Coordinates of C-alpha atoms and ligand atoms in Angstrom, one line a residue:
X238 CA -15.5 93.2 112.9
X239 CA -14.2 91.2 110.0
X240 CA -13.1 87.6 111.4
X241 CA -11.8 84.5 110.1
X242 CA -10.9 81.4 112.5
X243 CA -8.9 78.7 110.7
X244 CA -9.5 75.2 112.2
X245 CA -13.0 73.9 113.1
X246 CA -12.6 71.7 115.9
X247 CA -14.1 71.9 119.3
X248 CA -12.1 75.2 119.6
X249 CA -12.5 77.0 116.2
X250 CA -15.8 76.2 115.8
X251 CA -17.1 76.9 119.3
X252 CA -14.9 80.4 118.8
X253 CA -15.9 81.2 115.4
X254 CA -19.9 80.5 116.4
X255 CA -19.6 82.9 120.0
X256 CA -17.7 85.4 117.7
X257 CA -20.9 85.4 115.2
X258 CA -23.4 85.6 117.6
X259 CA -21.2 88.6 119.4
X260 CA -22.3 90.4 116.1
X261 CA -18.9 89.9 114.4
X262 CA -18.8 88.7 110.9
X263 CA -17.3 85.8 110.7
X264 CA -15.9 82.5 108.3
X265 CA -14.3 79.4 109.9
X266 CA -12.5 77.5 107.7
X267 CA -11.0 73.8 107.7
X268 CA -9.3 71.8 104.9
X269 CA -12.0 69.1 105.6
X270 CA -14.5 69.9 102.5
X271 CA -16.6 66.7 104.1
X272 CA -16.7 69.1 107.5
X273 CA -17.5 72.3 105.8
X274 CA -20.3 70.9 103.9
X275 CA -22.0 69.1 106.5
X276 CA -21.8 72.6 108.5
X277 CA -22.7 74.7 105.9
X278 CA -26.1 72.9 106.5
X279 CA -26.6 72.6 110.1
X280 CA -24.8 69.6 110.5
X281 CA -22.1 69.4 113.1
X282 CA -18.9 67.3 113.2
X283 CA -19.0 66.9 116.7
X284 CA -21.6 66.5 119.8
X285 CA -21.8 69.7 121.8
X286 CA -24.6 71.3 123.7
X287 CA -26.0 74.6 122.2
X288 CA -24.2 74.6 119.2
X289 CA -26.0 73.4 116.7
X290 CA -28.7 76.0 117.5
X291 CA -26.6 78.9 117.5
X292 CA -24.5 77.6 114.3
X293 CA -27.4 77.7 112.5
X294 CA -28.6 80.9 114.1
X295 CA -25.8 82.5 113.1
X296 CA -25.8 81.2 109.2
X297 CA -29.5 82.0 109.1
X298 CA -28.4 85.5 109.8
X299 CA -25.5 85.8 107.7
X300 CA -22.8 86.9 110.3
X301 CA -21.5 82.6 109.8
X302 CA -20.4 80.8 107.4
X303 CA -18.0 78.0 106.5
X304 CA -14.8 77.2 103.8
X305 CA -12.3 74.9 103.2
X306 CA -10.4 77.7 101.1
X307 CA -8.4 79.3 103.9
X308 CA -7.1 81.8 101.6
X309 CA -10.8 83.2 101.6
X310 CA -10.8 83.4 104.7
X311 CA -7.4 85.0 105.5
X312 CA -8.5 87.9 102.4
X313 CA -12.3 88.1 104.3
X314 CA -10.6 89.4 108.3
X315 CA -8.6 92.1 110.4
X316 CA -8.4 89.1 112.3
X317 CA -7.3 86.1 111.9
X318 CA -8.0 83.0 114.8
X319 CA -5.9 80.0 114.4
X320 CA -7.4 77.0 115.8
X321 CA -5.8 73.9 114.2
X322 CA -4.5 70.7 116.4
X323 CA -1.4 70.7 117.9
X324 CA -1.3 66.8 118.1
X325 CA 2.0 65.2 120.1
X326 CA 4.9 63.7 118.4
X327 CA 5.2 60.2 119.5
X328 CA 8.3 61.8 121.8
X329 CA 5.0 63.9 123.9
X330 CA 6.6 67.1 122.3
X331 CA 4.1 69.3 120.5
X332 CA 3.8 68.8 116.7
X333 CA 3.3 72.4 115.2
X334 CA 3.1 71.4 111.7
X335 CA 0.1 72.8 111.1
X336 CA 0.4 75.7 112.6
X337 CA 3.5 76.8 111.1
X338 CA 1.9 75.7 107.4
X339 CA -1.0 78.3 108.4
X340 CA 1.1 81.0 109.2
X341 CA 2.7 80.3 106.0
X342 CA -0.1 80.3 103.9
X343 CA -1.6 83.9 106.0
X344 CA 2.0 85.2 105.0
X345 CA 1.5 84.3 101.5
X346 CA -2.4 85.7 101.3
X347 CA -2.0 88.7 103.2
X348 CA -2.3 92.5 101.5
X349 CA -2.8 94.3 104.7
X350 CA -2.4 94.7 108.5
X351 CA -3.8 91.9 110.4
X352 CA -4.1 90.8 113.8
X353 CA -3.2 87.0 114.0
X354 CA -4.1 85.2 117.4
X355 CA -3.0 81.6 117.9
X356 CA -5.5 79.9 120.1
X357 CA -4.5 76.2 120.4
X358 CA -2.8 74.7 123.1
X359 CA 1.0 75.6 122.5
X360 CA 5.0 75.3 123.9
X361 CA 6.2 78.9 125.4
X362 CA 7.6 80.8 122.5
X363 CA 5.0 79.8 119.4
X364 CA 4.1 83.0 119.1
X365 CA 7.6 84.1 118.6
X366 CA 7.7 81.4 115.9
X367 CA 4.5 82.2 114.1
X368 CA 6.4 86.1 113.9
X369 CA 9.1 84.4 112.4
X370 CA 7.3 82.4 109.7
X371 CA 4.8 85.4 109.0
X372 CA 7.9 87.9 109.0
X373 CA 9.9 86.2 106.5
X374 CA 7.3 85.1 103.8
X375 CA 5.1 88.6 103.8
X376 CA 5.1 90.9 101.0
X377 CA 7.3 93.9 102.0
X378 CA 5.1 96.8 103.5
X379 CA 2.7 94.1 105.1
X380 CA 2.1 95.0 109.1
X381 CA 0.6 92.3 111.6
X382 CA 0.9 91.5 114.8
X383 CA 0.8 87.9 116.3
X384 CA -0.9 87.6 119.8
X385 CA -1.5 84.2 122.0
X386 CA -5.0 84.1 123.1
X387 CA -5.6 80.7 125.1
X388 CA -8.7 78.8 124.8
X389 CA -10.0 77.2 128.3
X390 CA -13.3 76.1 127.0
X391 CA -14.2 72.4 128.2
X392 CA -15.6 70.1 126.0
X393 CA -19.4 69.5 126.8
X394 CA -20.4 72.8 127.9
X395 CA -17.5 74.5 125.2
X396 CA -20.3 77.3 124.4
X397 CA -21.3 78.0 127.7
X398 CA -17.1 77.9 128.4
X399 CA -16.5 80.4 125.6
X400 CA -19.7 83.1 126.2
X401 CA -18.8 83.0 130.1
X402 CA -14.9 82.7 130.5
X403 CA -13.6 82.4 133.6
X404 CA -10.8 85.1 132.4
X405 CA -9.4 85.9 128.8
X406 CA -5.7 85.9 128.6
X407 CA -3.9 88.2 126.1
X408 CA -0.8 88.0 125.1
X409 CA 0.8 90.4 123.0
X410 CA 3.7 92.9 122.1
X411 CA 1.7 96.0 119.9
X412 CA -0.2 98.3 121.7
X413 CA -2.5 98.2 118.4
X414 CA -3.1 94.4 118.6
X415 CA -4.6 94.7 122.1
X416 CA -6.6 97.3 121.3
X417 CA -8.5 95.3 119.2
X418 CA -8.6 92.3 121.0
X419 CA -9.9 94.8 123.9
X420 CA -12.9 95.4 121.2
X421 CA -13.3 92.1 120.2
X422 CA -13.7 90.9 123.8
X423 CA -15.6 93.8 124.5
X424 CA -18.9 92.6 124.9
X425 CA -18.3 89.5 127.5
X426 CA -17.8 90.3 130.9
X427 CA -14.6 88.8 132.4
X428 CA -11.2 89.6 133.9
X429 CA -9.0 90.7 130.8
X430 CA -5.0 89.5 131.6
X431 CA -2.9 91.3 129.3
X432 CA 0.6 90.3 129.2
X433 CA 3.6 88.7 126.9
X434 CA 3.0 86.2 124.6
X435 CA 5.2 83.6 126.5
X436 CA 3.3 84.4 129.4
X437 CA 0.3 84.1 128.0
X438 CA 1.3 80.4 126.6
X439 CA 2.7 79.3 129.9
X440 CA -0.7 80.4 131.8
X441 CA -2.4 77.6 129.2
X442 CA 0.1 75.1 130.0
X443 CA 0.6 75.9 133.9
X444 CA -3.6 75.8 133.9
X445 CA -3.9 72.4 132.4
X446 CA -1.4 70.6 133.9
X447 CA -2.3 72.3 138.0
X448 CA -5.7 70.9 136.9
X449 CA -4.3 67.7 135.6
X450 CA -2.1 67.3 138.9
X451 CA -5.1 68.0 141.1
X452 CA -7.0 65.0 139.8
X453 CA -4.2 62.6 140.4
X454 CA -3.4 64.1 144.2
X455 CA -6.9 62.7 144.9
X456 CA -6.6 59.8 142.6
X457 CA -2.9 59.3 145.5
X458 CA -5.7 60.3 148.1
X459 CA -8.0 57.5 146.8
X460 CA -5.3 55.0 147.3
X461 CA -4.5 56.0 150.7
X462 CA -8.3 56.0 151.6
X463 CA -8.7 52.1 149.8
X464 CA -5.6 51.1 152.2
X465 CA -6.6 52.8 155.0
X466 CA -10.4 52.1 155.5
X467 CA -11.3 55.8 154.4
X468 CA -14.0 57.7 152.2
X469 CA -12.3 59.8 149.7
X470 CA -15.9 61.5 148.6
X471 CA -15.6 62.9 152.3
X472 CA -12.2 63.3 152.3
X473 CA -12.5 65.8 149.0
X474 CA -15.6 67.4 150.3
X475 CA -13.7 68.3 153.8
X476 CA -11.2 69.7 151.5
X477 CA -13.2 71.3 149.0
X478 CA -14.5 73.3 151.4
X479 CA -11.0 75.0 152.1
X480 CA -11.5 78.2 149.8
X481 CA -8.0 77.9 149.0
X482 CA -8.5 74.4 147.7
X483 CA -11.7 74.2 146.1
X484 CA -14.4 71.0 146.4
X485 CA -13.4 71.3 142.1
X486 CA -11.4 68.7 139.8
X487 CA -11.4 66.3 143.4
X488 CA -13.5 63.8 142.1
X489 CA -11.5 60.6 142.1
X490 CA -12.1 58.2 139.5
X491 CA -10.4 56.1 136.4
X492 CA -7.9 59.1 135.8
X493 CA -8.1 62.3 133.2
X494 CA -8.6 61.4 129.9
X495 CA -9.6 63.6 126.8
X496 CA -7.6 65.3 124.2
X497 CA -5.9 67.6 126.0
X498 CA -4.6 66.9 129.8
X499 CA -2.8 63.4 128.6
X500 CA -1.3 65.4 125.6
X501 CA -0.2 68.7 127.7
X502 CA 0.9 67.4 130.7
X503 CA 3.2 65.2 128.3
X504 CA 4.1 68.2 126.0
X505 CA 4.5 70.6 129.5
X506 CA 7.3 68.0 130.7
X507 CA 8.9 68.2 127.8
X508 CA 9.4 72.0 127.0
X509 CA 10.6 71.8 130.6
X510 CA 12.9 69.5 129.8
X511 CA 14.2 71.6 126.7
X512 CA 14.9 74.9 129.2
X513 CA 16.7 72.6 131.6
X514 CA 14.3 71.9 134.3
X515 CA 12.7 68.7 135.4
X516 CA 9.3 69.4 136.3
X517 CA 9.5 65.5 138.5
X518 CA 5.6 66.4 140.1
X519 CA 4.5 66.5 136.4
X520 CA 5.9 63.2 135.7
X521 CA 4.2 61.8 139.1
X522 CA 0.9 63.6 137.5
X523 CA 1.1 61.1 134.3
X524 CA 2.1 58.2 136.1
X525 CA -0.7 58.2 138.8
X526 CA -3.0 58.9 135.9
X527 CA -2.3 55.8 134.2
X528 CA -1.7 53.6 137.7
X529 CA -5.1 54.6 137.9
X530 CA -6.6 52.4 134.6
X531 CA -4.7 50.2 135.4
X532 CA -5.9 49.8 139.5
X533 CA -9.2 49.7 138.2
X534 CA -8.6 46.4 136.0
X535 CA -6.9 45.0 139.0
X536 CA -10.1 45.5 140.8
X537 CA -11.9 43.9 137.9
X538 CA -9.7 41.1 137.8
X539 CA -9.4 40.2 141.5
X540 CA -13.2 40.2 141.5
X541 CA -13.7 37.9 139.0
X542 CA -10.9 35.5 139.0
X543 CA -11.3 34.2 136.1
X544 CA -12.5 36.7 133.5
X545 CA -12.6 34.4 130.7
X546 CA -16.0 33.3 130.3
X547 CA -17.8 36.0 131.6
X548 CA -20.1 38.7 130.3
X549 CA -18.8 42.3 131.2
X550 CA -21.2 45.3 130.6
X551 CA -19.9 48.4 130.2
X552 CA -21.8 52.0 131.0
X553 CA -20.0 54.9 129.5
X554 CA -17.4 55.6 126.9
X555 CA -16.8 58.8 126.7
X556 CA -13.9 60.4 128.2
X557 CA -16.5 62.3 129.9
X558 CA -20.2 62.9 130.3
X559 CA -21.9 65.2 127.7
X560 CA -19.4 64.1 125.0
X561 CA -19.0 61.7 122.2
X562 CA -15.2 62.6 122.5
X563 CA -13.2 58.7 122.6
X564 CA -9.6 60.6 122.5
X565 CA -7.3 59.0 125.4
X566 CA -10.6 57.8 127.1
X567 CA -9.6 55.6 130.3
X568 CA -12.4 52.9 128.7
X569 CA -10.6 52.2 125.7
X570 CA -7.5 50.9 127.8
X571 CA -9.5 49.4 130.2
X572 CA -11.7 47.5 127.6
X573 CA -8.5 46.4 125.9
X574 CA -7.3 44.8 128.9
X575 CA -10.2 42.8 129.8
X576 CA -10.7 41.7 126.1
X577 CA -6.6 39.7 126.5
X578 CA -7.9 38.3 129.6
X579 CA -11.2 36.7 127.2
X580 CA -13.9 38.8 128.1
X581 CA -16.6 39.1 126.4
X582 CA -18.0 43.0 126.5
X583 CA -21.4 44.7 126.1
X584 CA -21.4 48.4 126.1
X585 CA -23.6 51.3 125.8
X586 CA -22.8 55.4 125.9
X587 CA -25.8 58.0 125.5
X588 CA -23.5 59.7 122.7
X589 CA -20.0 58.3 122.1
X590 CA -21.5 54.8 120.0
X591 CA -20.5 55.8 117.1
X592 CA -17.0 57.1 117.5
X593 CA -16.2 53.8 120.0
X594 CA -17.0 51.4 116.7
X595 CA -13.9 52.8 115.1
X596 CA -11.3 52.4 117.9
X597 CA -12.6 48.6 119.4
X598 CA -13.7 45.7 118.0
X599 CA -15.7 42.4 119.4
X600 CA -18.1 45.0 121.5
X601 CA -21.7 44.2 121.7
X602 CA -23.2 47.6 121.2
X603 CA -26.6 48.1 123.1
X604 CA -29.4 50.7 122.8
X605 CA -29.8 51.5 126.5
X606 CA -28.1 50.6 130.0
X607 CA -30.8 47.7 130.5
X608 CA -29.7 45.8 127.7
X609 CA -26.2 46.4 128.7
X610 CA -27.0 44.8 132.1
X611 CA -29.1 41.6 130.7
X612 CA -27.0 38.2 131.2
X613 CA -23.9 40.8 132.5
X614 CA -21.6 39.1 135.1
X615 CA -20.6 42.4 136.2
X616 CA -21.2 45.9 135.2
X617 CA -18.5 48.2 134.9
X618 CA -19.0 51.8 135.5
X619 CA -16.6 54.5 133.6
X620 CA -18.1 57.9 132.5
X621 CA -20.4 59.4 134.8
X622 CA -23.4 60.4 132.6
X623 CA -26.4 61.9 134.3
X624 CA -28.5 59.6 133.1
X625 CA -27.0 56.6 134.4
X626 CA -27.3 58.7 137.8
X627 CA -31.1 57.8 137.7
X628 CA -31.3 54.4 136.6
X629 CA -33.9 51.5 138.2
X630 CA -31.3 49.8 140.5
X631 CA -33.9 47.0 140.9
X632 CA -34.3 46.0 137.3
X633 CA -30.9 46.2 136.9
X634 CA -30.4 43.9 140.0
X635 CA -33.2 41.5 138.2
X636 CA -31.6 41.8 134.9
X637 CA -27.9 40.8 135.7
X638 CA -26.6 37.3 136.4
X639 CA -24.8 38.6 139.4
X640 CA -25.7 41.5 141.1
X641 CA -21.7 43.0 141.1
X642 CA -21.1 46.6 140.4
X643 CA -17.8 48.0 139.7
X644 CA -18.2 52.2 140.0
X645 CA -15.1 53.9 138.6
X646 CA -17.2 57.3 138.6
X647 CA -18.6 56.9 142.3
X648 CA -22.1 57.5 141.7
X649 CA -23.8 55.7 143.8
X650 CA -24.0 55.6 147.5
X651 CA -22.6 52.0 148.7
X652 CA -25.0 52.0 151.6
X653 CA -27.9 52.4 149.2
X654 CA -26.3 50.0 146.7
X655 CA -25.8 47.3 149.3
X656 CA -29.7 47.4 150.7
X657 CA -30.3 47.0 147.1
X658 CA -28.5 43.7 147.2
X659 CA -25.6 44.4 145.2
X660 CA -22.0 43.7 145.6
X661 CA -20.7 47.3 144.6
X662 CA -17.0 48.3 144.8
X663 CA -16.1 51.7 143.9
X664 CA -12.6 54.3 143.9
X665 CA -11.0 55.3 147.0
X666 CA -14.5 53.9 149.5
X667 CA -15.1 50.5 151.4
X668 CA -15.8 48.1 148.9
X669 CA -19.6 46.4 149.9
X670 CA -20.2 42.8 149.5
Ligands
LIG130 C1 -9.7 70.5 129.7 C2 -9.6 71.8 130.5 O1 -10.6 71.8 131.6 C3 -9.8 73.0 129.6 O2 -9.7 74.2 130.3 C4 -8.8 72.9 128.5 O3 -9.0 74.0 127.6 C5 -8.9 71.6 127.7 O4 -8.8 70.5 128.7 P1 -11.7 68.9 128.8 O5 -10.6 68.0 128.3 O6 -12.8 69.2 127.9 O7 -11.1 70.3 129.2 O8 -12.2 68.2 130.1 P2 -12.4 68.4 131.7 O9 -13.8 68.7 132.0 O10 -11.4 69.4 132.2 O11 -12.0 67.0 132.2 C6 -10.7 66.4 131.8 C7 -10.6 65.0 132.4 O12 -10.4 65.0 133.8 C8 -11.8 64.1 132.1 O13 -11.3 62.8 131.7 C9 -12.5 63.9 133.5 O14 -13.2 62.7 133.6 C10 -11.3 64.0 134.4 N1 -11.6 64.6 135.7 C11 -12.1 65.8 135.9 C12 -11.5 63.7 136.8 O15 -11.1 62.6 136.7 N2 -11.8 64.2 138.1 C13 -12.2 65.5 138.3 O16 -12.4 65.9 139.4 C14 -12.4 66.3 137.1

């Protein structure tokens, strides 16, 4: 099938790519030329396992290629994916600018019938929207049909997310559009949920904020455990292994960060608030989230008294592991903080370097976790990459000025960590000293 997916982000470009290499023929377009050429030859805006293979795959065997003229990409498709950001208004409402100029510019382009799916993140009743704008700026005699089709993909394994869904949700009015979303679907195996479009928006929004809510009951959880003398690792894992709850999204930590649970679970209270209905356990979701940040500078700060003259390493930027992704990233508030209180920070990330440079300043960068850890008064744990999983506790210990470890991740056993000689305090455990 003819496609075209407007909007090269994490979603478009991991759609448009899967779509390819599901033998479709396919154009993703994006008004950054910078972007387009750069992918045009292999090169990929962003950090994501297993795509620059199969980008270039797919170019190589010309079912992929890249524009920043959307209009030849709206003339090249029956269908038509639109995957551009739906960033929040500083109010946490959902900014559909670019959305609504899209479905402008398809209306304008447009000769034929087309199927247009919107697969971004979006408030209950876009779709109805995106009809509207299409409807009135269409040549006469032009059929389409608009459809929601959410994305659930998660950013470091967004291929893997978008090849093996856990279910694909369409939402649609016309008999004809889901017919050929049926075919376009066809060839991955999982549950199909066919259904209205609002429905199919508020199954986005309902997902990402249960999944947002769930990390801050165990983040309350954590709390309870620090107060009470508890281990919330074995609290979660006694839960987890309730099949109606799940061992999944319990990991306490720093809180959720990332571009989209901060920014829905914001833009979900709000369209609640527009119908009429205050949605108060959403509001304790965001609230816990950032208690959590700022807990974890507390902890900082009470360990160190004075934080002025020392030397704070830092392991992990990211949001998460297996992403270079700095958007709403618990470190950049918690890095912030520390710098007003004087301190001086050393950090290193296996991927997100480069992105951190532009959002702080005064940050000794460093080419590995050791360096990080030479002359460090304390070292601050905050994303939980694998590698740092399997690190030589000993030459850390040997390499620090103080053998203090602050875990926001809870990697490491404390048991382990204190035979090692460390003072190690972590989220929601006995602290070790
Ligand atoms: C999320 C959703 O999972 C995805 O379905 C949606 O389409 C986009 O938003 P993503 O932002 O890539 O995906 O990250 P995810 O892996 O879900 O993690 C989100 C945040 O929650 C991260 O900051 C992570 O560190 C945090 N988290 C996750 C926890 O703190 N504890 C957990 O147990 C799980």
């Amino acid at each position: 099938m003819k496609i075209s997916v407007i909007g090269s982000g994490y979603v478009g470009l991991s759609t448009a790519t899967v779509l390819a290499e599901l033998g479709n023929d396919v154009i993703g377009a994006d008004i950054d030329k910078d972007k387009i050429e750069k992918l045009n030859n292999g090169i990929m805006p962003i950090f994501e396992p297993g795509l620059k293979e199969l980008v270039e795959r797919n170019i190589k065997e010309k079912r992929l290629r890249f524009t920043y003229d959307n209009k030849e990409a709206i003339q090249h498709a029956e269908i038509i994916f639109i995957c551009v950001g739906t960033p929040p208004k500083a109010t946490g409402e959902t900014d559909l600018k670019y959305i609504e100029a899209v479905a402008k510019e398809i209306a304008e382009t447009v000769g034929s019938y087309k199927v247009i799916v919107h697969k971004s993140t979006v408030p209950v009743e876009t779709g109805e929207k995106v009809q509207k704008i299409i409807g009135e700026n269409v040549k006469e005699g032009v059929d389409f049909d608009v459809v929601s089709n959410p994305e659930f993909l998660r950013e470091g394994t967004a291929i893997k997310d978008t090849m093996e869904p856990d279910r694909i949700v369409i939402g649609a009015d016309s008999e004809k559009a889901v017919e050929i979303m049926k075919k376009v679907y066809g060839p991955i195996k999982a549950p199909l949920i066919i259904t209205d479009i609002r429905s199919a928006e508020l199954i986005k929004h309902a997902s990402n904020a249960f999944l947002a809510t769930k990390i801050s009951f165990i983040n309350a959880v954590a709390q309870i455990c620090e107060l009470s003398g508890a281990d919330v690792e074995k609290v979660a894992e006694g839960m987890g292994y309730d099949k109606r709850i799940m061992r999944a999204f319990l990991n306490a930590g720093i809180g959720y960060g990332g571009f989209c649970f901060p920014k829905d679970v914001q833009a979900f209270i709000k369209i609640s608030e527009q119908y009429g209905y205050d949605f108060q356990l959403l509001k304790a979701t965001h609230d816990i989230n950032e208690q959590q940040k700022e807990l974890f500078v507390q902890k900082v700060k009470n360990t160190l008294k004075d934080i002025g003259d020392k030397k704070i390493g830092i392991l992990g930027l990211s949001f998460k592991p297996n992403t270079d992704d700095m958007r709403f990233a618990p470190s950049v508030y918690i890095i912030q903080e520390l710098q007003k209180e004087g301190a001086k920070i050393k950090a290193y990330d296996p991927e997100a370097i480069e992105r951190a440079k532009s959002i702080l300043n005064d940050i000794e960068f460093c080419k590995d976790s050791y360096e990080v850890c030479e002359g460090a008064d304390i070292l601050l744990l905050l994303t939980e990459w694998n590698e740092f999983k399997e690190l030589d506790i000993k030459k850390i210990k040997s390499l620090m000025k103080n053998p203090l470890i602050i875990d926001g991740r809870n990697i490491y056993n404390p048991e382990d960590m204190q035979k090692e000689g460390f003072s190690y305090i972590s989220i929601g455990r006995k602290d070790v000293v």
